[in-house]
Amino acid sequence: MSSTASTRETRAIPPEGIVMAVLLAVSFSHFLNDTMQSLLPAIYPNLKEQFQLNFVQIGLLTFVFQVTASLLQPLVGMATDKRPQPYSLSVGMGFTMIGLILLSRANSYPFLLVAAGMIGIGSSIFHPESSRVARLSSGGRHGLAQSVFQVGGNFGTALGPVLAAFIVVPHGQRSIVWFSGIALLGMVVLGAVGRWYQQRMASNRRRPRAQMHPHEALPQARVLITMIILVALVFSKFFYLASISSYYTFYLIHQFNVSVQSAQLLLFVFLGAAALGTVFGGPIGDKIGRKLVIWVSILGILPFTLALPYVGLGWTVVLSFIIGFVLSSAMPAMIVYAQELVPGRVGLISGLFFGLAFGMGGLGAAAIGIIADRFGIVTTYEICSFLPVIGLLAAFLPHIRAPQHG
């Protein structure tokens, strides 16, 4: 009887429709945020030459940026689950702006590490709350909303190498400060989003609390095992992505003797494909189930990653496009799947998974840098090509019926 009453209460309060203006605003802000953040790995070849860095030091730069973000994001998410902070979004963008200014003025390697850490802090503040705003504005279409939100970040990440190629490379390190204007624009947009968020929170407090549709009520042990499997899948995805985002330009320059600018444009091809994959991953998961999307997107790239180190430049570009497109469709499905697995903890789950993404990427970049220094960049790609095998673990994910709304 209590279950029936709960269901009736849910149906009595229909979910609000998707608030597209807010969703697009937070996606645009994600685009601005990740455009700025992607400048750091995009200028690695320049920093390597200017500061005489080795691959281990390059990996440590990525490690500082991504681990700073990964350690703080779950804590931010947990805190905002208890007390949402609508205007923290603008604060996060402000930290990123400070990091860019420091990066443009850095004259030593420790200075570079500090700048990378500030950019990481900006990410840790921005992502959990912005992901919550995307869910709040979804009108129940959580996969679609997560894809729209994430694709902004993916396109921003893809644009970074292009901006680096046409602005930072010809004008030098100090030109990075020009991008602080992007941060100011983001702070204005996020201020408006924060006002909507605050009004939405006030409105929700005045409404009777709707109950979720009865969930599959998985035992805690099964939930824990499922989360461990998801973490392993995130490891596979972002360890491999780190090999591309941080070292693909070096691989192309070494293997095919292309210029720095050409390598950065080819990196844009991969990152652009990743953005397109993100667009499709969430809506497809809404329709056919998130488990299937996770399974196909990670294990499905295995034939292409295995072939990548052994083909010419043309096929390298084609395979990198396929890998980026298919692999990136997993992230929206993973996050919404985990939010449905642990309902009511949107901030924690978003912070945890975005944090894992950054953390695994940082660990991957550091580890791959060590391997590349010792065995060479080509051998590194041969080793990393086996990472998608971990996708077999997706077979053990339980089927979860999404709540009717929330």
Coordinates of C-alpha atoms in Angstrom, one line a residue:
M1 CA 0.0 0.0 0.0
S2 CA 2.8 2.4 0.8
S3 CA 4.4 1.7 -2.6
T4 CA 1.0 2.4 -4.3
A5 CA 0.6 5.6 -2.4
S6 CA 4.1 6.6 -3.3
T7 CA 3.5 6.0 -7.0
R8 CA 0.2 8.0 -6.8
E9 CA 2.0 10.9 -5.2
T10 CA 4.6 10.9 -7.9
R11 CA 2.0 10.9 -10.7
A12 CA 0.1 13.7 -8.9
I13 CA 3.1 16.0 -9.4
P14 CA 4.1 15.9 -13.1
P15 CA 7.7 16.7 -13.9
E16 CA 8.4 20.1 -15.3
G17 CA 9.3 20.3 -19.0
I18 CA 12.9 20.7 -20.2
V19 CA 14.2 24.2 -19.6
M20 CA 16.2 24.5 -22.8
A21 CA 17.5 28.0 -22.2
V22 CA 19.1 27.0 -18.9
L23 CA 20.4 23.7 -20.3
L24 CA 22.0 25.4 -23.3
A25 CA 23.5 28.1 -21.0
V26 CA 25.2 25.6 -18.7
S27 CA 26.4 23.6 -21.8
F28 CA 27.8 26.9 -23.3
S29 CA 29.5 27.6 -19.9
H30 CA 30.9 24.0 -20.0
F31 CA 32.2 24.8 -23.5
L32 CA 33.9 28.0 -22.3
N33 CA 35.3 26.2 -19.2
D34 CA 36.8 23.3 -21.1
T35 CA 38.1 25.5 -23.9
M36 CA 40.3 27.3 -21.4
Q37 CA 41.3 24.1 -19.7
S38 CA 42.3 22.4 -22.9
L39 CA 44.8 25.0 -23.7
L40 CA 47.2 23.4 -21.1
P41 CA 47.7 20.1 -22.9
A42 CA 47.5 21.8 -26.3
I43 CA 50.6 23.8 -25.6
Y44 CA 52.6 21.0 -24.2
P45 CA 55.0 20.9 -27.3
N46 CA 55.7 24.6 -26.8
L47 CA 56.2 24.2 -23.0
K48 CA 58.4 21.1 -23.6
E49 CA 60.7 23.1 -25.9
Q50 CA 60.7 26.3 -23.9
F51 CA 61.3 24.8 -20.5
Q52 CA 63.3 21.7 -21.7
L53 CA 60.8 19.3 -20.1
N54 CA 60.9 15.5 -20.4
F55 CA 57.8 13.3 -20.8
V56 CA 57.7 12.6 -17.1
Q57 CA 57.4 16.3 -16.4
I58 CA 54.7 16.7 -19.0
G59 CA 52.8 13.9 -17.4
L60 CA 53.2 15.5 -13.9
L61 CA 51.7 18.7 -15.3
T62 CA 48.6 16.8 -16.3
F63 CA 48.7 14.9 -13.1
V64 CA 48.6 18.1 -11.0
F65 CA 45.8 19.5 -13.0
Q66 CA 43.6 16.4 -13.1
V67 CA 44.3 15.1 -9.6
T68 CA 43.6 18.5 -8.1
A69 CA 40.2 18.4 -9.8
S70 CA 39.5 14.8 -9.0
L71 CA 40.2 15.0 -5.3
L72 CA 38.0 18.0 -4.7
Q73 CA 35.1 17.2 -7.0
P74 CA 33.4 14.5 -4.9
L75 CA 33.8 16.7 -1.8
V76 CA 32.2 19.6 -3.6
G77 CA 29.4 17.3 -4.8
M78 CA 28.8 15.9 -1.3
A79 CA 28.7 19.4 0.2
T80 CA 26.3 20.7 -2.4
D81 CA 24.0 17.7 -2.0
K82 CA 23.4 19.0 1.5
R83 CA 23.5 22.7 0.7
P84 CA 23.4 23.7 -3.0
Q85 CA 25.5 26.7 -3.9
P86 CA 24.0 28.3 -7.0
Y87 CA 26.7 31.0 -7.3
S88 CA 29.7 28.6 -6.8
L89 CA 29.6 28.1 -10.6
S90 CA 30.9 31.6 -11.2
V91 CA 33.5 31.1 -8.5
G92 CA 34.8 28.0 -10.2
M93 CA 35.2 29.9 -13.5
G94 CA 37.1 32.6 -11.6
F95 CA 39.7 30.1 -10.4
T96 CA 40.2 28.9 -14.0
M97 CA 40.8 32.5 -15.0
I98 CA 43.4 32.9 -12.3
G99 CA 45.1 29.7 -13.5
L100 CA 45.2 31.0 -17.1
I101 CA 46.8 34.3 -16.0
L102 CA 49.4 32.4 -14.0
L103 CA 50.1 30.1 -16.9
S104 CA 50.7 33.0 -19.3
R105 CA 53.2 34.5 -16.9
A106 CA 55.0 31.3 -15.7
N107 CA 58.8 31.5 -15.9
S108 CA 59.7 28.2 -14.2
Y109 CA 58.4 24.6 -14.0
P110 CA 57.1 25.0 -10.4
F111 CA 55.1 28.1 -11.6
L112 CA 53.6 25.9 -14.3
L113 CA 52.5 23.4 -11.7
V114 CA 50.8 26.1 -9.6
A115 CA 48.9 27.3 -12.6
A116 CA 47.8 23.8 -13.5
G117 CA 46.6 23.3 -9.9
M118 CA 44.5 26.5 -10.0
I119 CA 42.9 25.4 -13.3
G120 CA 42.1 22.0 -11.6
I121 CA 40.5 23.7 -8.7
G122 CA 38.3 25.6 -11.1
S123 CA 37.1 22.3 -12.6
S124 CA 36.4 20.8 -9.2
I125 CA 34.1 23.6 -8.3
F126 CA 32.4 23.9 -11.7
H127 CA 31.5 20.4 -12.7
P128 CA 29.3 18.9 -9.8
E129 CA 26.9 21.9 -9.5
S130 CA 26.7 22.4 -13.3
S131 CA 25.8 18.8 -13.8
R132 CA 23.1 19.2 -11.1
V133 CA 21.7 22.2 -13.0
A134 CA 21.6 20.1 -16.2
R135 CA 19.6 17.4 -14.4
L136 CA 17.3 20.0 -12.8
S137 CA 16.5 21.5 -16.3
S138 CA 16.1 18.1 -18.0
G139 CA 12.3 17.6 -17.6
G140 CA 13.0 14.0 -16.9
R141 CA 15.1 13.4 -20.0
H142 CA 18.3 12.9 -18.0
G143 CA 20.4 11.2 -20.7
L144 CA 19.6 13.9 -23.2
A145 CA 20.4 16.6 -20.7
Q146 CA 23.7 15.0 -19.6
S147 CA 24.7 14.7 -23.3
V148 CA 23.9 18.4 -24.0
F149 CA 25.8 19.4 -20.9
Q150 CA 28.8 17.3 -21.7
V151 CA 29.0 18.0 -25.4
G152 CA 29.7 21.7 -24.5
G153 CA 32.7 20.5 -22.6
N154 CA 33.8 18.2 -25.4
F155 CA 33.6 20.9 -28.1
G156 CA 35.5 23.2 -25.8
T157 CA 38.2 20.6 -25.3
A158 CA 38.3 20.1 -29.1
L159 CA 38.7 23.8 -29.8
G160 CA 41.7 24.2 -27.4
P161 CA 44.3 22.7 -29.8
V162 CA 43.0 24.9 -32.7
L163 CA 43.2 28.0 -30.6
A164 CA 46.7 27.0 -29.5
A165 CA 47.7 26.4 -33.1
F166 CA 46.5 29.7 -34.4
I167 CA 47.0 32.0 -31.4
V168 CA 49.4 30.6 -28.8
V169 CA 52.0 29.1 -31.2
P170 CA 52.5 32.2 -33.3
H171 CA 52.1 34.7 -30.4
G172 CA 53.8 32.9 -27.6
Q173 CA 53.0 31.9 -24.0
R174 CA 51.9 35.4 -22.9
S175 CA 49.0 35.3 -25.4
I176 CA 47.2 32.8 -23.1
V177 CA 46.1 35.7 -21.0
W178 CA 43.8 36.8 -23.8
F179 CA 41.6 33.9 -22.9
S180 CA 40.8 35.4 -19.5
G181 CA 38.1 37.3 -21.4
I182 CA 36.4 34.0 -22.0
A183 CA 36.4 33.4 -18.3
L184 CA 34.7 36.7 -17.6
L185 CA 32.0 35.9 -20.2
G186 CA 31.5 32.5 -18.5
M187 CA 31.1 34.2 -15.1
V188 CA 28.4 36.5 -16.4
V189 CA 26.5 33.5 -18.0
L190 CA 26.8 31.4 -14.9
G191 CA 25.6 34.3 -12.7
A192 CA 22.3 34.2 -14.7
V193 CA 22.2 30.4 -14.4
G194 CA 22.8 30.8 -10.6
R195 CA 19.8 33.0 -10.3
W196 CA 17.6 30.5 -12.0
Y197 CA 19.1 27.7 -9.9
Q198 CA 18.4 29.7 -6.7
Q199 CA 14.8 30.3 -7.7
R200 CA 14.3 26.7 -8.7
M201 CA 15.6 25.6 -5.3
A202 CA 13.2 28.0 -3.5
S203 CA 10.3 26.7 -5.7
N204 CA 11.2 23.1 -4.8
R205 CA 11.2 23.8 -1.1
R206 CA 7.6 25.1 -1.4
R207 CA 6.3 22.0 -3.3
P208 CA 5.4 18.7 -1.7
R209 CA 8.3 16.3 -2.1
A210 CA 7.7 13.8 -4.9
Q211 CA 8.8 10.3 -4.3
M212 CA 10.8 8.3 -6.7
H213 CA 9.2 5.3 -8.5
P214 CA 10.1 2.3 -6.5
H215 CA 13.6 1.3 -7.5
E216 CA 15.0 -2.1 -7.9
A217 CA 16.4 -1.7 -4.4
L218 CA 19.7 -3.5 -5.1
P219 CA 21.5 -4.8 -2.0
Q220 CA 24.2 -2.5 -0.8
A221 CA 26.9 -5.1 -1.7
R222 CA 25.6 -5.3 -5.2
V223 CA 25.6 -1.5 -5.4
L224 CA 29.2 -1.5 -4.2
I225 CA 30.3 -4.1 -6.7
T226 CA 28.5 -2.2 -9.5
M227 CA 30.3 1.0 -8.5
I228 CA 33.6 -0.8 -8.6
I229 CA 32.9 -2.1 -12.1
L230 CA 32.0 1.4 -13.2
V231 CA 35.2 2.7 -11.8
A232 CA 37.2 0.1 -13.7
L233 CA 35.4 1.1 -16.9
V234 CA 36.2 4.8 -16.2
F235 CA 39.8 3.7 -15.7
S236 CA 39.8 2.0 -19.1
K237 CA 38.2 5.0 -20.9
F238 CA 40.2 7.8 -19.4
F239 CA 43.6 6.0 -19.3
Y240 CA 43.3 5.6 -23.0
L241 CA 42.0 9.1 -23.5
A242 CA 45.0 10.4 -21.6
S243 CA 47.3 8.7 -24.2
I244 CA 45.6 10.7 -26.9
S245 CA 44.9 14.1 -25.3
S246 CA 48.4 14.4 -23.8
Y247 CA 50.7 12.5 -26.2
Y248 CA 48.9 12.3 -29.6
T249 CA 50.7 15.3 -30.9
F250 CA 54.1 13.8 -29.9
Y251 CA 53.1 10.5 -31.5
L252 CA 52.1 12.2 -34.8
I253 CA 55.3 14.3 -34.9
H254 CA 57.5 11.3 -34.1
Q255 CA 55.8 8.7 -36.3
F256 CA 54.8 10.9 -39.3
N257 CA 57.1 13.9 -39.1
V258 CA 54.2 16.4 -39.2
S259 CA 54.5 20.0 -37.9
V260 CA 53.3 21.1 -34.5
Q261 CA 50.4 23.0 -36.0
S262 CA 49.3 20.0 -38.1
A263 CA 49.5 17.7 -35.1
Q264 CA 47.3 20.0 -33.1
L265 CA 44.7 20.2 -35.9
L266 CA 44.7 16.3 -36.1
L267 CA 44.2 16.3 -32.3
F268 CA 41.2 18.5 -32.9
V269 CA 39.8 15.8 -35.3
F270 CA 39.9 13.3 -32.4
L271 CA 38.5 15.6 -29.8
G272 CA 35.7 16.8 -32.2
A273 CA 34.7 13.2 -32.8
A274 CA 34.6 12.7 -29.0
A275 CA 32.2 15.7 -28.8
L276 CA 29.9 14.1 -31.4
G277 CA 29.9 10.8 -29.6
T278 CA 28.9 12.6 -26.4
V279 CA 25.9 14.1 -28.3
F280 CA 24.5 10.6 -29.1
G281 CA 25.4 8.6 -26.0
G282 CA 22.8 10.1 -23.6
P283 CA 19.8 10.1 -25.9
I284 CA 20.5 6.6 -27.1
G285 CA 20.9 5.5 -23.5
D286 CA 17.4 7.0 -22.8
K287 CA 16.0 4.8 -25.6
I288 CA 17.8 1.5 -25.5
G289 CA 19.2 1.4 -22.0
R290 CA 22.5 2.7 -20.6
K291 CA 24.1 -0.6 -19.9
L292 CA 24.2 -1.5 -23.6
V293 CA 25.6 1.9 -24.5
I294 CA 28.4 1.5 -21.9
W295 CA 29.2 -2.0 -23.1
V296 CA 29.4 -1.1 -26.8
S297 CA 31.2 2.2 -26.4
I298 CA 34.2 0.8 -24.4
L299 CA 34.6 -2.8 -25.7
G300 CA 33.6 -1.8 -29.2
I301 CA 36.7 0.3 -29.8
L302 CA 39.1 -2.6 -29.2
P303 CA 39.6 -3.5 -32.9
F304 CA 40.4 0.1 -33.7
T305 CA 42.8 0.7 -30.8
L306 CA 44.7 -2.5 -31.7
A307 CA 45.1 -1.4 -35.3
L308 CA 46.0 2.3 -34.6
P309 CA 49.8 1.8 -33.9
Y310 CA 50.3 -0.1 -37.1
V311 CA 48.7 2.1 -39.8
G312 CA 49.8 5.1 -41.9
L313 CA 48.8 8.7 -41.3
G314 CA 45.5 8.7 -43.2
W315 CA 44.2 5.6 -41.4
T316 CA 45.5 7.0 -38.1
V317 CA 43.2 10.0 -38.5
V318 CA 40.3 7.8 -39.5
L319 CA 40.8 5.3 -36.6
S320 CA 41.2 8.2 -34.1
F321 CA 37.9 9.7 -35.3
I322 CA 36.1 6.3 -34.8
I323 CA 37.7 5.7 -31.4
G324 CA 36.9 9.2 -30.2
F325 CA 33.3 9.0 -31.4
V326 CA 32.5 5.6 -29.9
L327 CA 34.4 5.8 -26.7
S328 CA 32.9 9.2 -25.7
S329 CA 29.4 8.0 -26.0
A330 CA 29.9 6.1 -22.7
M331 CA 30.3 9.1 -20.3
P332 CA 26.7 10.5 -20.3
A333 CA 25.3 6.9 -20.0
M334 CA 27.7 6.1 -17.1
I335 CA 26.8 9.2 -15.1
V336 CA 23.0 8.8 -15.5
Y337 CA 23.3 5.1 -14.8
A338 CA 25.2 5.8 -11.5
Q339 CA 22.7 8.5 -10.6
E340 CA 19.9 6.0 -11.0
L341 CA 21.9 3.4 -9.0
V342 CA 22.3 5.8 -6.1
P343 CA 19.3 8.1 -6.3
G344 CA 19.2 11.4 -4.4
R345 CA 23.0 11.9 -4.6
V346 CA 23.3 13.8 -7.8
G347 CA 26.2 16.1 -6.6
L348 CA 28.2 13.3 -5.1
I349 CA 27.8 11.0 -8.2
S350 CA 28.6 13.8 -10.6
G351 CA 31.6 14.9 -8.6
L352 CA 32.8 11.4 -8.2
F353 CA 32.6 10.5 -11.8
F354 CA 33.9 13.8 -13.2
G355 CA 36.6 13.5 -10.5
L356 CA 37.4 10.0 -11.5
A357 CA 37.6 11.1 -15.1
F358 CA 40.2 13.8 -14.3
G359 CA 42.0 11.6 -11.8
M360 CA 42.3 8.6 -14.1
G361 CA 43.4 10.9 -16.8
G362 CA 46.0 12.4 -14.6
L363 CA 47.3 9.1 -13.4
G364 CA 47.2 7.8 -17.0
A365 CA 49.2 10.8 -18.2
A366 CA 51.9 10.4 -15.6
A367 CA 52.2 6.6 -16.1
I368 CA 52.2 7.0 -19.9
G369 CA 54.9 9.6 -19.6
I370 CA 57.1 7.2 -17.7
I371 CA 56.4 4.4 -20.3
A372 CA 57.1 6.8 -23.2
D373 CA 60.4 8.0 -21.8
R374 CA 61.5 4.4 -21.2
F375 CA 60.1 2.5 -24.2
G376 CA 59.2 5.2 -26.8
I377 CA 55.9 6.7 -27.8
V378 CA 55.0 4.1 -30.4
T379 CA 55.4 1.2 -27.9
T380 CA 53.3 3.2 -25.5
Y381 CA 50.4 3.2 -28.0
E382 CA 50.8 -0.5 -28.6
I383 CA 50.5 -1.1 -24.8
C384 CA 47.5 1.2 -24.4
S385 CA 45.7 -0.4 -27.3
F386 CA 44.7 -3.3 -25.0
L387 CA 42.9 -1.1 -22.4
P388 CA 39.4 -1.5 -23.9
V389 CA 39.5 -5.2 -23.0
I390 CA 38.3 -4.0 -19.5
G391 CA 35.0 -3.2 -21.2
L392 CA 34.1 -6.9 -20.8
L393 CA 33.3 -6.0 -17.2
A394 CA 30.2 -4.2 -18.4
A395 CA 28.5 -7.6 -18.8
F396 CA 28.2 -7.7 -15.0
L397 CA 26.3 -4.4 -14.7
P398 CA 22.7 -5.0 -13.4
H399 CA 19.8 -3.7 -15.4
I400 CA 18.3 -0.7 -13.7
R401 CA 14.9 0.7 -14.4
A402 CA 15.0 4.5 -14.3
P403 CA 12.8 6.3 -11.8
Q404 CA 9.8 8.0 -13.4
H405 CA 11.2 11.4 -12.7
G406 CA 13.6 13.1 -10.4

